[in-house]
JSON list of C-alpha atoms in Angstrom, two decimals:
[
{"chain": "A", "resi": 7, "resn": "MET", "atom": "CA", "xyz": [210.24, 161.52, -27.22]},
{"chain": "A", "resi": 8, "resn": "TRP", "atom": "CA", "xyz": [210.88, 157.80, -27.09]},
{"chain": "A", "resi": 9, "resn": "ARG", "atom": "CA", "xyz": [213.13, 157.76, -30.14]},
{"chain": "A", "resi": 10, "resn": "ARG", "atom": "CA", "xyz": [215.15, 160.67, -28.74]},
{"chain": "A", "resi": 11, "resn": "ALA", "atom": "CA", "xyz": [215.72, 158.76, -25.50]},
{"chain": "A", "resi": 12, "resn": "ALA", "atom": "CA", "xyz": [216.90, 155.70, -27.40]},
{"chain": "A", "resi": 13, "resn": "VAL", "atom": "CA", "xyz": [219.32, 157.73, -29.46]},
{"chain": "A", "resi": 14, "resn": "ALA", "atom": "CA", "xyz": [220.68, 159.41, -26.36]},
{"chain": "A", "resi": 15, "resn": "ALA", "atom": "CA", "xyz": [221.13, 156.05, -24.66]},
{"chain": "A", "resi": 16, "resn": "GLY", "atom": "CA", "xyz": [222.98, 154.73, -27.68]},
{"chain": "A", "resi": 17, "resn": "ARG", "atom": "CA", "xyz": [225.36, 157.67, -27.64]},
{"chain": "A", "resi": 18, "resn": "GLY", "atom": "CA", "xyz": [225.98, 157.13, -23.97]},
{"chain": "A", "resi": 19, "resn": "LEU", "atom": "CA", "xyz": [227.11, 153.54, -24.56]},
{"chain": "A", "resi": 20, "resn": "ARG", "atom": "CA", "xyz": [229.78, 154.48, -27.06]},
{"chain": "A", "resi": 21, "resn": "GLY", "atom": "CA", "xyz": [232.96, 155.13, -25.11]},
{"chain": "A", "resi": 22, "resn": "LEU", "atom": "CA", "xyz": [236.61, 155.35, -26.00]},
{"chain": "A", "resi": 23, "resn": "PRO", "atom": "CA", "xyz": [238.28, 152.60, -23.92]},
{"chain": "A", "resi": 24, "resn": "GLY", "atom": "CA", "xyz": [242.01, 152.82, -23.53]},
{"chain": "A", "resi": 25, "resn": "ARG", "atom": "CA", "xyz": [242.31, 156.37, -24.83]},
{"chain": "A", "resi": 26, "resn": "ARG", "atom": "CA", "xyz": [245.46, 158.16, -23.68]},
{"chain": "A", "resi": 27, "resn": "TRP", "atom": "CA", "xyz": [245.36, 161.80, -22.69]},
{"chain": "A", "resi": 28, "resn": "ARG", "atom": "CA", "xyz": [248.06, 164.02, -24.12]},
{"chain": "A", "resi": 29, "resn": "SER", "atom": "CA", "xyz": [249.38, 167.09, -22.39]},
{"chain": "A", "resi": 30, "resn": "GLY", "atom": "CA", "xyz": [247.36, 170.14, -23.39]},
{"chain": "A", "resi": 31, "resn": "ALA", "atom": "CA", "xyz": [244.47, 168.07, -24.78]},
{"chain": "A", "resi": 32, "resn": "GLY", "atom": "CA", "xyz": [242.20, 168.99, -21.89]},
{"chain": "A", "resi": 33, "resn": "SER", "atom": "CA", "xyz": [241.15, 167.13, -18.76]},
{"chain": "A", "resi": 34, "resn": "PRO", "atom": "CA", "xyz": [239.41, 163.71, -18.83]},
{"chain": "A", "resi": 35, "resn": "GLU", "atom": "CA", "xyz": [236.50, 165.31, -16.98]},
{"chain": "A", "resi": 36, "resn": "ARG", "atom": "CA", "xyz": [236.01, 167.94, -19.67]},
{"chain": "A", "resi": 37, "resn": "ALA", "atom": "CA", "xyz": [236.25, 165.37, -22.47]},
{"chain": "A", "resi": 38, "resn": "ALA", "atom": "CA", "xyz": [233.72, 163.12, -20.70]},
{"chain": "A", "resi": 39, "resn": "ALA", "atom": "CA", "xyz": [231.35, 166.06, -20.36]},
{"chain": "A", "resi": 40, "resn": "GLU", "atom": "CA", "xyz": [231.70, 166.80, -24.07]},
{"chain": "A", "resi": 41, "resn": "ARG", "atom": "CA", "xyz": [230.90, 163.18, -24.99]},
{"chain": "A", "resi": 42, "resn": "ALA", "atom": "CA", "xyz": [227.91, 162.80, -22.64]},
{"chain": "A", "resi": 43, "resn": "PRO", "atom": "CA", "xyz": [224.50, 163.37, -24.26]},
{"chain": "A", "resi": 44, "resn": "ARG", "atom": "CA", "xyz": [222.52, 166.34, -23.00]},
{"chain": "A", "resi": 45, "resn": "ILE", "atom": "CA", "xyz": [219.35, 165.59, -21.10]},
{"chain": "A", "resi": 46, "resn": "TYR", "atom": "CA", "xyz": [217.68, 168.62, -22.64]},
{"chain": "A", "resi": 47, "resn": "THR", "atom": "CA", "xyz": [217.26, 169.08, -26.39]},
{"chain": "A", "resi": 48, "resn": "ARG", "atom": "CA", "xyz": [214.99, 172.16, -26.62]},
{"chain": "A", "resi": 49, "resn": "THR", "atom": "CA", "xyz": [212.98, 170.36, -29.33]},
{"chain": "A", "resi": 50, "resn": "GLY", "atom": "CA", "xyz": [209.88, 170.38, -27.14]},
{"chain": "A", "resi": 51, "resn": "ASP", "atom": "CA", "xyz": [209.93, 174.06, -26.27]},
{"chain": "A", "resi": 52, "resn": "SER", "atom": "CA", "xyz": [207.24, 174.83, -28.84]},
{"chain": "A", "resi": 53, "resn": "GLY", "atom": "CA", "xyz": [204.81, 172.41, -27.20]},
{"chain": "A", "resi": 54, "resn": "PHE", "atom": "CA", "xyz": [205.33, 169.51, -29.60]},
{"chain": "A", "resi": 55, "resn": "SER", "atom": "CA", "xyz": [207.05, 166.14, -29.19]},
{"chain": "A", "resi": 56, "resn": "SER", "atom": "CA", "xyz": [207.93, 163.20, -31.42]},
{"chain": "A", "resi": 57, "resn": "THR", "atom": "CA", "xyz": [206.49, 159.71, -31.64]},
{"chain": "A", "resi": 58, "resn": "PHE", "atom": "CA", "xyz": [208.64, 156.71, -32.50]},
{"chain": "A", "resi": 59, "resn": "THR", "atom": "CA", "xyz": [207.39, 156.97, -36.08]},
{"chain": "A", "resi": 60, "resn": "GLY", "atom": "CA", "xyz": [208.79, 160.50, -36.36]},
{"chain": "A", "resi": 61, "resn": "GLU", "atom": "CA", "xyz": [205.49, 162.38, -36.15]},
{"chain": "A", "resi": 62, "resn": "ARG", "atom": "CA", "xyz": [205.45, 165.72, -34.36]},
{"chain": "A", "resi": 63, "resn": "ARG", "atom": "CA", "xyz": [202.34, 166.00, -32.23]},
{"chain": "A", "resi": 64, "resn": "PRO", "atom": "CA", "xyz": [201.17, 168.49, -29.58]},
{"chain": "A", "resi": 65, "resn": "LYS", "atom": "CA", "xyz": [202.20, 167.49, -26.07]},
{"chain": "A", "resi": 66, "resn": "GLY", "atom": "CA", "xyz": [198.52, 167.50, -25.13]},
{"chain": "A", "resi": 67, "resn": "ASP", "atom": "CA", "xyz": [197.87, 164.71, -27.64]},
{"chain": "A", "resi": 68, "resn": "ARG", "atom": "CA", "xyz": [196.22, 161.67, -26.07]},
{"chain": "A", "resi": 69, "resn": "ILE", "atom": "CA", "xyz": [199.24, 159.54, -27.02]},
{"chain": "A", "resi": 70, "resn": "PHE", "atom": "CA", "xyz": [201.44, 161.59, -24.71]},
{"chain": "A", "resi": 71, "resn": "GLU", "atom": "CA", "xyz": [198.73, 161.57, -22.04]},
{"chain": "A", "resi": 72, "resn": "ALA", "atom": "CA", "xyz": [198.83, 157.77, -22.14]},
{"chain": "A", "resi": 73, "resn": "LEU", "atom": "CA", "xyz": [202.63, 157.73, -22.12]},
{"chain": "A", "resi": 74, "resn": "GLY", "atom": "CA", "xyz": [202.71, 160.07, -19.14]},
{"chain": "A", "resi": 75, "resn": "ALA", "atom": "CA", "xyz": [200.21, 157.99, -17.20]},
{"chain": "A", "resi": 76, "resn": "THR", "atom": "CA", "xyz": [202.23, 154.85, -17.92]},
{"chain": "A", "resi": 77, "resn": "ASP", "atom": "CA", "xyz": [205.40, 156.58, -16.74]},
{"chain": "A", "resi": 78, "resn": "GLU", "atom": "CA", "xyz": [203.65, 157.64, -13.52]},
{"chain": "A", "resi": 79, "resn": "LEU", "atom": "CA", "xyz": [202.51, 154.05, -13.04]},
{"chain": "A", "resi": 80, "resn": "SER", "atom": "CA", "xyz": [206.04, 152.71, -13.33]},
{"chain": "A", "resi": 81, "resn": "SER", "atom": "CA", "xyz": [207.23, 155.30, -10.80]},
{"chain": "A", "resi": 82, "resn": "ALA", "atom": "CA", "xyz": [204.45, 154.36, -8.37]},
{"chain": "A", "resi": 83, "resn": "ILE", "atom": "CA", "xyz": [205.30, 150.68, -8.72]},
{"chain": "A", "resi": 84, "resn": "GLY", "atom": "CA", "xyz": [208.96, 151.49, -8.15]},
{"chain": "A", "resi": 85, "resn": "LEU", "atom": "CA", "xyz": [208.08, 153.17, -4.86]},
{"chain": "A", "resi": 86, "resn": "ALA", "atom": "CA", "xyz": [205.89, 150.22, -3.84]},
{"chain": "A", "resi": 87, "resn": "GLY", "atom": "CA", "xyz": [208.73, 147.90, -4.75]},
{"chain": "A", "resi": 88, "resn": "GLU", "atom": "CA", "xyz": [211.14, 149.75, -2.47]},
{"chain": "A", "resi": 89, "resn": "PHE", "atom": "CA", "xyz": [208.74, 149.58, 0.47]},
{"chain": "A", "resi": 90, "resn": "SER", "atom": "CA", "xyz": [208.12, 145.89, -0.23]},
{"chain": "A", "resi": 91, "resn": "SER", "atom": "CA", "xyz": [211.83, 145.15, -0.52]},
{"chain": "A", "resi": 92, "resn": "GLU", "atom": "CA", "xyz": [212.39, 146.60, 2.95]},
{"chain": "A", "resi": 93, "resn": "LYS", "atom": "CA", "xyz": [209.91, 144.03, 4.26]},
{"chain": "A", "resi": 94, "resn": "GLY", "atom": "CA", "xyz": [211.57, 141.16, 2.40]},
{"chain": "A", "resi": 95, "resn": "HIS", "atom": "CA", "xyz": [208.64, 140.37, 0.11]},
{"chain": "A", "resi": 96, "resn": "THR", "atom": "CA", "xyz": [209.49, 137.82, -2.57]},
{"chain": "A", "resi": 97, "resn": "PHE", "atom": "CA", "xyz": [207.22, 139.43, -5.17]},
{"chain": "A", "resi": 98, "resn": "VAL", "atom": "CA", "xyz": [209.60, 142.38, -5.66]},
{"chain": "A", "resi": 99, "resn": "ASP", "atom": "CA", "xyz": [211.14, 140.68, -8.70]},
{"chain": "A", "resi": 100, "resn": "GLN", "atom": "CA", "xyz": [207.69, 140.49, -10.26]},
{"chain": "A", "resi": 101, "resn": "LEU", "atom": "CA", "xyz": [207.25, 144.22, -9.77]},
{"chain": "A", "resi": 102, "resn": "HIS", "atom": "CA", "xyz": [210.56, 144.84, -11.51]},
{"chain": "A", "resi": 103, "resn": "LYS", "atom": "CA", "xyz": [209.41, 142.69, -14.42]},
{"chain": "A", "resi": 104, "resn": "VAL", "atom": "CA", "xyz": [206.19, 144.68, -14.58]},
{"chain": "A", "resi": 105, "resn": "GLN", "atom": "CA", "xyz": [208.18, 147.91, -14.81]},
{"chain": "A", "resi": 106, "resn": "CYS", "atom": "CA", "xyz": [210.12, 146.44, -17.73]},
{"chain": "A", "resi": 107, "resn": "MET", "atom": "CA", "xyz": [206.87, 145.43, -19.42]},
{"chain": "A", "resi": 108, "resn": "LEU", "atom": "CA", "xyz": [205.58, 148.98, -18.98]},
{"chain": "A", "resi": 109, "resn": "GLN", "atom": "CA", "xyz": [208.54, 150.17, -21.04]},
{"chain": "A", "resi": 110, "resn": "ASP", "atom": "CA", "xyz": [207.26, 147.89, -23.81]},
{"chain": "A", "resi": 111, "resn": "VAL", "atom": "CA", "xyz": [203.77, 149.27, -23.27]},
{"chain": "A", "resi": 112, "resn": "GLY", "atom": "CA", "xyz": [205.19, 152.75, -23.78]},
{"chain": "A", "resi": 113, "resn": "SER", "atom": "CA", "xyz": [206.99, 151.71, -26.94]},
{"chain": "A", "resi": 114, "resn": "ASN", "atom": "CA", "xyz": [203.72, 150.44, -28.39]},
{"chain": "A", "resi": 115, "resn": "LEU", "atom": "CA", "xyz": [201.86, 153.60, -27.40]},
{"chain": "A", "resi": 116, "resn": "ALA", "atom": "CA", "xyz": [204.60, 155.78, -28.89]},
{"chain": "A", "resi": 117, "resn": "THR", "atom": "CA", "xyz": [204.15, 153.98, -32.23]},
{"chain": "A", "resi": 118, "resn": "PRO", "atom": "CA", "xyz": [200.70, 155.05, -33.50]},
{"chain": "A", "resi": 119, "resn": "LEU", "atom": "CA", "xyz": [199.53, 152.41, -35.94]},
{"chain": "A", "resi": 120, "resn": "SER", "atom": "CA", "xyz": [198.13, 155.02, -38.31]},
{"chain": "A", "resi": 121, "resn": "SER", "atom": "CA", "xyz": [201.65, 156.17, -39.21]},
{"chain": "A", "resi": 122, "resn": "ALA", "atom": "CA", "xyz": [203.72, 153.07, -38.37]},
{"chain": "A", "resi": 123, "resn": "ARG", "atom": "CA", "xyz": [205.61, 151.17, -41.02]},
{"chain": "A", "resi": 124, "resn": "GLU", "atom": "CA", "xyz": [205.91, 147.39, -40.82]},
{"chain": "A", "resi": 125, "resn": "ALA", "atom": "CA", "xyz": [209.39, 147.70, -39.32]},
{"chain": "A", "resi": 126, "resn": "HIS", "atom": "CA", "xyz": [208.01, 149.93, -36.56]},
{"chain": "A", "resi": 127, "resn": "ARG", "atom": "CA", "xyz": [205.22, 147.48, -35.80]},
{"chain": "A", "resi": 128, "resn": "LYS", "atom": "CA", "xyz": [207.57, 144.53, -35.51]},
{"chain": "A", "resi": 129, "resn": "ARG", "atom": "CA", "xyz": [209.81, 146.37, -33.05]},
{"chain": "A", "resi": 130, "resn": "THR", "atom": "CA", "xyz": [207.01, 147.56, -30.78]},
{"chain": "A", "resi": 131, "resn": "SER", "atom": "CA", "xyz": [204.36, 144.83, -31.00]},
{"chain": "A", "resi": 132, "resn": "PHE", "atom": "CA", "xyz": [202.82, 143.68, -27.71]},
{"chain": "A", "resi": 133, "resn": "SER", "atom": "CA", "xyz": [201.73, 140.06, -27.36]},
{"chain": "A", "resi": 134, "resn": "GLU", "atom": "CA", "xyz": [199.14, 138.41, -25.11]},
{"chain": "A", "resi": 135, "resn": "LYS", "atom": "CA", "xyz": [201.78, 136.42, -23.21]},
{"chain": "A", "resi": 136, "resn": "PRO", "atom": "CA", "xyz": [202.36, 139.06, -20.48]},
{"chain": "A", "resi": 137, "resn": "VAL", "atom": "CA", "xyz": [198.58, 139.25, -19.94]},
{"chain": "A", "resi": 138, "resn": "LEU", "atom": "CA", "xyz": [198.39, 135.51, -19.34]},
{"chain": "A", "resi": 139, "resn": "GLU", "atom": "CA", "xyz": [201.35, 135.68, -16.98]},
{"chain": "A", "resi": 140, "resn": "LEU", "atom": "CA", "xyz": [199.58, 138.31, -14.86]},
{"chain": "A", "resi": 141, "resn": "GLU", "atom": "CA", "xyz": [196.50, 136.10, -14.70]},
{"chain": "A", "resi": 142, "resn": "GLN", "atom": "CA", "xyz": [198.65, 133.25, -13.37]},
{"chain": "A", "resi": 143, "resn": "TRP", "atom": "CA", "xyz": [200.13, 135.51, -10.70]},
{"chain": "A", "resi": 144, "resn": "ILE", "atom": "CA", "xyz": [196.67, 136.77, -9.71]},
{"chain": "A", "resi": 145, "resn": "ASP", "atom": "CA", "xyz": [195.33, 133.24, -9.31]},
{"chain": "A", "resi": 146, "resn": "SER", "atom": "CA", "xyz": [198.37, 132.18, -7.27]},
{"chain": "A", "resi": 147, "resn": "TYR", "atom": "CA", "xyz": [198.01, 135.00, -4.72]},
{"chain": "A", "resi": 148, "resn": "SER", "atom": "CA", "xyz": [194.20, 134.89, -4.64]},
{"chain": "A", "resi": 149, "resn": "GLU", "atom": "CA", "xyz": [194.29, 131.28, -3.49]},
{"chain": "A", "resi": 150, "resn": "GLN", "atom": "CA", "xyz": [196.26, 132.32, -0.40]},
{"chain": "A", "resi": 151, "resn": "LEU", "atom": "CA", "xyz": [194.01, 135.22, 0.65]},
{"chain": "A", "resi": 152, "resn": "PRO", "atom": "CA", "xyz": [191.00, 135.22, 2.97]},
{"chain": "A", "resi": 153, "resn": "PRO", "atom": "CA", "xyz": [187.61, 135.77, 1.27]},
{"chain": "A", "resi": 154, "resn": "LEU", "atom": "CA", "xyz": [186.75, 139.33, 0.35]},
{"chain": "A", "resi": 155, "resn": "ARG", "atom": "CA", "xyz": [183.67, 140.25, 2.41]},
{"chain": "A", "resi": 156, "resn": "ALA", "atom": "CA", "xyz": [183.80, 144.06, 2.46]},
{"chain": "A", "resi": 157, "resn": "PHE", "atom": "CA", "xyz": [185.05, 147.04, 0.47]},
{"chain": "A", "resi": 158, "resn": "ILE", "atom": "CA", "xyz": [188.73, 147.45, 1.35]},
{"chain": "A", "resi": 159, "resn": "LEU", "atom": "CA", "xyz": [190.21, 150.93, 1.72]},
{"chain": "A", "resi": 160, "resn": "PRO", "atom": "CA", "xyz": [193.85, 151.56, 0.74]},
{"chain": "A", "resi": 161, "resn": "SER", "atom": "CA", "xyz": [195.68, 150.62, 3.93]},
{"chain": "A", "resi": 162, "resn": "GLY", "atom": "CA", "xyz": [197.49, 147.63, 5.44]},
{"chain": "A", "resi": 163, "resn": "GLY", "atom": "CA", "xyz": [200.95, 149.10, 5.95]},
{"chain": "A", "resi": 164, "resn": "ARG", "atom": "CA", "xyz": [203.28, 151.01, 3.67]},
{"chain": "A", "resi": 165, "resn": "SER", "atom": "CA", "xyz": [203.81, 148.21, 1.16]},
{"chain": "A", "resi": 166, "resn": "SER", "atom": "CA", "xyz": [200.11, 147.52, 0.81]},
{"chain": "A", "resi": 167, "resn": "ALA", "atom": "CA", "xyz": [199.09, 151.19, 0.67]},
{"chain": "A", "resi": 168, "resn": "ALA", "atom": "CA", "xyz": [201.72, 151.91, -2.01]},
{"chain": "A", "resi": 169, "resn": "LEU", "atom": "CA", "xyz": [200.44, 148.98, -4.06]},
{"chain": "A", "resi": 170, "resn": "HIS", "atom": "CA", "xyz": [196.88, 150.29, -3.73]},
{"chain": "A", "resi": 171, "resn": "PHE", "atom": "CA", "xyz": [198.10, 153.69, -4.94]},
{"chain": "A", "resi": 172, "resn": "SER", "atom": "CA", "xyz": [199.80, 151.99, -7.89]},
{"chain": "A", "resi": 173, "resn": "ARG", "atom": "CA", "xyz": [196.50, 150.24, -8.67]},
{"chain": "A", "resi": 174, "resn": "ALA", "atom": "CA", "xyz": [194.69, 153.57, -8.82]},
{"chain": "A", "resi": 175, "resn": "VAL", "atom": "CA", "xyz": [197.34, 155.04, -11.15]},
{"chain": "A", "resi": 176, "resn": "CYS", "atom": "CA", "xyz": [197.05, 151.90, -13.28]},
{"chain": "A", "resi": 177, "resn": "ARG", "atom": "CA", "xyz": [193.31, 152.43, -13.67]},
{"chain": "A", "resi": 178, "resn": "ARG", "atom": "CA", "xyz": [193.96, 155.95, -14.92]},
{"chain": "A", "resi": 179, "resn": "ALA", "atom": "CA", "xyz": [196.58, 154.70, -17.36]},
{"chain": "A", "resi": 180, "resn": "GLU", "atom": "CA", "xyz": [194.07, 152.18, -18.67]},
{"chain": "A", "resi": 181, "resn": "ARG", "atom": "CA", "xyz": [191.48, 154.93, -19.16]},
{"chain": "A", "resi": 182, "resn": "CYS", "atom": "CA", "xyz": [194.03, 156.87, -21.21]},
{"chain": "A", "resi": 183, "resn": "VAL", "atom": "CA", "xyz": [194.94, 153.86, -23.35]},
{"chain": "A", "resi": 184, "resn": "VAL", "atom": "CA", "xyz": [191.46, 152.53, -24.16]},
{"chain": "A", "resi": 185, "resn": "PRO", "atom": "CA", "xyz": [190.57, 155.43, -26.53]},
{"chain": "A", "resi": 186, "resn": "LEU", "atom": "CA", "xyz": [193.83, 154.81, -28.43]},
{"chain": "A", "resi": 187, "resn": "VAL", "atom": "CA", "xyz": [192.96, 151.14, -28.82]},
{"chain": "A", "resi": 188, "resn": "GLN", "atom": "CA", "xyz": [189.42, 151.97, -29.91]},
{"chain": "A", "resi": 189, "resn": "ALA", "atom": "CA", "xyz": [190.83, 154.38, -32.50]},
{"chain": "A", "resi": 190, "resn": "GLY", "atom": "CA", "xyz": [193.13, 151.68, -33.85]},
{"chain": "A", "resi": 191, "resn": "GLU", "atom": "CA", "xyz": [196.29, 153.47, -32.73]},
{"chain": "A", "resi": 192, "resn": "ALA", "atom": "CA", "xyz": [197.51, 150.94, -30.14]},
{"chain": "A", "resi": 193, "resn": "ASP", "atom": "CA", "xyz": [197.53, 147.17, -29.70]},
{"chain": "A", "resi": 194, "resn": "PRO", "atom": "CA", "xyz": [194.48, 145.82, -27.80]},
{"chain": "A", "resi": 195, "resn": "ASN", "atom": "CA", "xyz": [196.80, 143.67, -25.69]},
{"chain": "A", "resi": 196, "resn": "VAL", "atom": "CA", "xyz": [198.19, 146.84, -24.11]},
{"chain": "A", "resi": 197, "resn": "ALA", "atom": "CA", "xyz": [194.77, 147.73, -22.69]},
{"chain": "A", "resi": 198, "resn": "LYS", "atom": "CA", "xyz": [194.28, 144.13, -21.57]},
{"chain": "A", "resi": 199, "resn": "TYR", "atom": "CA", "xyz": [197.64, 144.18, -19.81]},
{"chain": "A", "resi": 200, "resn": "LEU", "atom": "CA", "xyz": [196.81, 147.33, -17.86]},
{"chain": "A", "resi": 201, "resn": "ASN", "atom": "CA", "xyz": [193.41, 145.92, -16.93]},
{"chain": "A", "resi": 202, "resn": "ARG", "atom": "CA", "xyz": [194.94, 142.75, -15.50]},
{"chain": "A", "resi": 203, "resn": "LEU", "atom": "CA", "xyz": [197.75, 144.72, -13.90]},
{"chain": "A", "resi": 204, "resn": "SER", "atom": "CA", "xyz": [195.33, 146.72, -11.76]},
{"chain": "A", "resi": 205, "resn": "ASP", "atom": "CA", "xyz": [193.77, 143.45, -10.57]},
{"chain": "A", "resi": 206, "resn": "TYR", "atom": "CA", "xyz": [197.23, 142.06, -9.83]},
{"chain": "A", "resi": 207, "resn": "LEU", "atom": "CA", "xyz": [198.19, 145.14, -7.82]},
{"chain": "A", "resi": 208, "resn": "PHE", "atom": "CA", "xyz": [194.96, 144.90, -5.79]},
{"chain": "A", "resi": 209, "resn": "VAL", "atom": "CA", "xyz": [195.54, 141.24, -4.96]},
{"chain": "A", "resi": 210, "resn": "LEU", "atom": "CA", "xyz": [199.20, 141.93, -4.19]},
{"chain": "A", "resi": 211, "resn": "ALA", "atom": "CA", "xyz": [198.28, 144.78, -1.84]},
{"chain": "A", "resi": 212, "resn": "ARG", "atom": "CA", "xyz": [196.07, 142.40, 0.14]},
{"chain": "A", "resi": 213, "resn": "TYR", "atom": "CA", "xyz": [198.79, 139.74, 0.10]},
{"chain": "A", "resi": 214, "resn": "ALA", "atom": "CA", "xyz": [201.40, 142.20, 1.40]},
{"chain": "A", "resi": 215, "resn": "ALA", "atom": "CA", "xyz": [199.13, 143.24, 4.27]},
{"chain": "A", "resi": 216, "resn": "MET", "atom": "CA", "xyz": [198.49, 139.61, 5.16]},
{"chain": "A", "resi": 217, "resn": "LYS", "atom": "CA", "xyz": [202.19, 138.66, 5.13]},
{"chain": "A", "resi": 218, "resn": "GLU", "atom": "CA", "xyz": [203.09, 141.67, 7.29]},
{"chain": "A", "resi": 219, "resn": "GLY", "atom": "CA", "xyz": [200.25, 141.01, 9.72]},
{"chain": "A", "resi": 220, "resn": "LYS", "atom": "CA", "xyz": [198.74, 144.43, 9.03]},
{"chain": "A", "resi": 221, "resn": "GLU", "atom": "CA", "xyz": [195.06, 145.22, 9.32]},
{"chain": "A", "resi": 222, "resn": "GLU", "atom": "CA", "xyz": [193.14, 146.11, 6.18]},
{"chain": "A", "resi": 223, "resn": "LYS", "atom": "CA", "xyz": [190.73, 148.94, 6.83]},
{"chain": "A", "resi": 224, "resn": "ILE", "atom": "CA", "xyz": [187.24, 148.42, 5.42]},
{"chain": "A", "resi": 225, "resn": "TYR", "atom": "CA", "xyz": [184.48, 150.79, 4.41]},
{"chain": "A", "resi": 226, "resn": "ILE", "atom": "CA", "xyz": [182.00, 151.48, 7.19]},
{"chain": "A", "resi": 227, "resn": "LYS", "atom": "CA", "xyz": [178.86, 153.37, 6.21]},
{"chain": "A", "resi": 228, "resn": "PRO", "atom": "CA", "xyz": [178.56, 156.51, 8.35]},
{"chain": "A", "resi": 229, "resn": "GLU", "atom": "CA", "xyz": [175.59, 156.79, 10.62]},
{"chain": "A", "resi": 230, "resn": "PRO", "atom": "CA", "xyz": [172.86, 159.08, 9.19]}
]
């Protein structure tokens, strides 16, 4: 899956600058369509997909479950980023960086260590540096927030609510990744990154609500 996408992207970058079109050779539009890579390949129709190492595994394999959850997480963060951008939040660039890091997370997950050669491991290794960066961001925002005295419900305006939703998706992605780490198929730093990322998204949701002057709804125990 991931290798196929990379190959398709590589084909898409190879153009023919300066080519002249001769009479009878066909239209530029038709030639461009012939050069463009197809989005569909039909290679997954039998219910199997490929890892970066070339393995064919069932689409229900836990590796693809983790990849799918990570993809959903990036999409959720993208939505939160759009809402936050509309409000002029300065942390939007951080969210974009997180989305880029999630691509690296996916590359590591798509390279099961049990079948990876040394060259594969070097290309898709995941270091602790992004984890430490998230911890710095968390500390920076936490210092600006009021004390947490009650259980906060996802709320606080569109930016905050979307960040809370992203946090929940992140927790699910982490639950999908942990078994892979425990089985020795993925780098432990990937699980650490997702763990810190959910904390970052929670703190950021509170920060967004505070900056927008929105009320955070709290849990109130119903009367018996």
